[in-house]
């Protein structure tokens, strides 16, 4: 039976890179049925809502989605489509995977870091308020229950992927109650997983450590804001934002997406890197139990990067999206 997957084509470079990824997924021979759903700028223009209820309903029905990036525009009273999507689907964990593949120019060959970002609470919970014309306050929201959920997800992910160690990052010395509760609650769950080594590191020291010796880090579990920042940082360490990939997870639903945003300056040019979206597609294949096809896609993309002849500008090449897609499909089928 065909796997039914909701597809969000997104904004900016989104439609181009997601179309490339779908061609690669189809080339694996796994049977799919794409269920296109509307979100982002086009949905807002058409329906006055960047994440319409119909879209949420279809993603929940399918239980799985491949999502291109959405512009985080600010409209009056609107929280931004990515946050709205996470909130409406109850997505509590984001996986951001950064690996420096052979052939990528990077200061740090061998980087292979997974950041697990808490995505429901923290400083992005959206609890902000204007206090008079010249001041504003925002809340940092943390609950034991949510941290337990995201930590359990991280531990299970580590087990499934054969990872050995998780480092919890925080600023519990300064934010004693909020980050303190995050650390404590995460450690409570970590104790249930003696096979996964768990330590913790202050967020500022982690920034230093990531640049000084990123090979020492395996998986990072981070509150919402730090996780957002470190996801891009580790993608840079691995060589390009264009190849970072991951997924967002909630109760009975998974939404896979690349780490990068809509890259407006490349929209419509055909020269953005589609590989982050292809790797996200490989992760989707693993999630639906098609792990052989998932590994094949990863290996095919990695081979194209290693050969270096058909890569986009961010990886030092001159190829366009169509050429990269053909090269990946050739690797898959030969
Ligand atoms: P961005 O990731 O779109 O771009 C950052 C830099 O990386 C730019 O120089 C861009 O041209 C380059 N870049 C990004 N993806 C690339 C690719 N696939 N190939 C080659 N180069 C690539 O981040 P930025 O500029 O901060 O955000 C642009 C928009 O995207 C904003 O509205 C932002 O909120 C949104 N965004 C959405 C995300 C999502 O939907 N998950 C994630 C990050 C940003």
Short mmCIF file of C-alpha atoms and ligand atoms in Angstrom, two decimals, residues 10-13 17 41 67-73 81-82 85-86 96 117 228 232 240-243 248 257-267 271-277 312-315 321, ligand 1:
data_model
loop_
_atom_site.label_atom_id
_atom_site.label_comp_id
_atom_site.label_asym_id
_atom_site.label_seq_id
_atom_site.Cartn_x
_atom_site.Cartn_y
_atom_site.Cartn_z
CA UNK A 10 6.47 26.35 1.48
CA UNK A 11 7.79 29.78 0.55
CA UNK A 12 10.92 31.14 -1.14
CA UNK A 13 13.08 28.22 -2.35
CA UNK A 17 13.73 22.02 -3.11
CA UNK A 41 2.38 33.08 2.71
CA UNK A 67 7.61 20.41 4.90
CA UNK A 68 9.52 23.09 3.01
CA UNK A 69 10.49 26.26 4.91
CA UNK A 70 7.89 28.94 5.63
CA UNK A 71 8.54 32.68 5.82
CA UNK A 72 8.14 33.82 9.39
CA UNK A 73 6.29 37.01 8.48
CA UNK A 81 3.51 30.05 10.63
CA UNK A 82 6.26 27.78 11.95
CA UNK A 85 2.21 24.76 12.99
CA UNK A 86 4.16 23.43 15.98
CA UNK A 96 18.44 18.92 13.64
CA UNK A 117 15.43 21.14 20.48
CA UNK A 228 17.31 27.08 17.54
CA UNK A 232 22.28 26.64 12.54
CA UNK A 240 26.64 24.27 4.84
CA UNK A 241 23.18 25.13 6.05
CA UNK A 242 22.03 23.62 2.74
CA UNK A 243 22.68 20.04 3.90
CA UNK A 248 9.65 17.71 14.23
CA UNK A 257 12.14 19.44 7.10
CA UNK A 258 15.56 20.82 6.24
CA UNK A 259 17.34 23.07 8.74
CA UNK A 260 17.55 26.07 6.39
CA UNK A 261 14.91 28.75 5.83
CA UNK A 262 13.31 30.17 2.69
CA UNK A 263 16.58 31.77 1.41
CA UNK A 264 14.62 34.51 -0.43
CA UNK A 265 17.62 35.68 -2.43
CA UNK A 266 17.75 32.27 -4.17
CA UNK A 267 13.98 31.87 -4.68
CA UNK A 271 20.53 27.25 -7.58
CA UNK A 272 19.67 26.58 -3.93
CA UNK A 273 20.89 23.34 -2.41
CA UNK A 274 18.08 20.73 -2.32
CA UNK A 275 20.14 18.21 -0.34
CA UNK A 276 18.87 19.22 3.13
CA UNK A 277 15.37 18.41 1.92
CA UNK A 312 25.42 23.72 -5.78
CA UNK A 313 27.22 26.99 -5.11
CA UNK A 314 27.15 26.68 -1.30
CA UNK A 315 29.25 23.49 -1.66
CA UNK A 321 18.71 21.90 -8.54
P1 LIG B 1 17.86 31.02 5.65
O1 LIG B 1 18.19 29.67 6.15
O2 LIG B 1 16.75 31.14 4.70
O3 LIG B 1 19.17 31.66 4.97
C1 LIG B 1 20.40 31.85 5.67
C2 LIG B 1 21.54 31.87 4.65
O4 LIG B 1 21.76 30.59 4.11
C3 LIG B 1 21.24 32.78 3.45
O5 LIG B 1 22.46 33.35 3.00
C4 LIG B 1 20.69 31.81 2.44
O6 LIG B 1 20.75 32.28 1.14
C5 LIG B 1 21.53 30.56 2.69
N1 LIG B 1 20.78 29.33 2.42
C6 LIG B 1 19.73 28.84 3.11
N2 LIG B 1 19.29 27.71 2.57
C7 LIG B 1 20.07 27.46 1.53
C8 LIG B 1 20.09 26.42 0.54
N3 LIG B 1 19.21 25.42 0.57
N4 LIG B 1 21.03 26.48 -0.43
C9 LIG B 1 21.91 27.48 -0.47
N5 LIG B 1 21.96 28.50 0.43
C10 LIG B 1 21.03 28.48 1.41
O7 LIG B 1 17.62 31.93 6.94
P2 LIG B 1 17.08 33.42 7.06
O8 LIG B 1 17.62 34.26 5.94
O9 LIG B 1 17.37 33.81 8.45
O10 LIG B 1 15.50 33.28 6.94
C11 LIG B 1 14.74 33.51 5.75
C12 LIG B 1 13.28 33.20 6.07
O11 LIG B 1 13.13 31.81 6.33
C13 LIG B 1 12.76 33.95 7.32
O12 LIG B 1 11.43 34.35 7.11
C14 LIG B 1 12.86 32.90 8.39
O13 LIG B 1 12.01 33.15 9.44
C15 LIG B 1 12.47 31.65 7.60
N6 LIG B 1 12.94 30.40 8.20
C16 LIG B 1 12.09 29.35 8.16
C17 LIG B 1 12.46 28.13 8.66
C18 LIG B 1 11.49 27.00 8.59
O14 LIG B 1 10.46 27.08 7.94
N7 LIG B 1 11.78 25.89 9.24
C19 LIG B 1 13.78 27.92 9.28
C20 LIG B 1 14.63 29.10 9.23
C21 LIG B 1 14.21 30.29 8.72
#
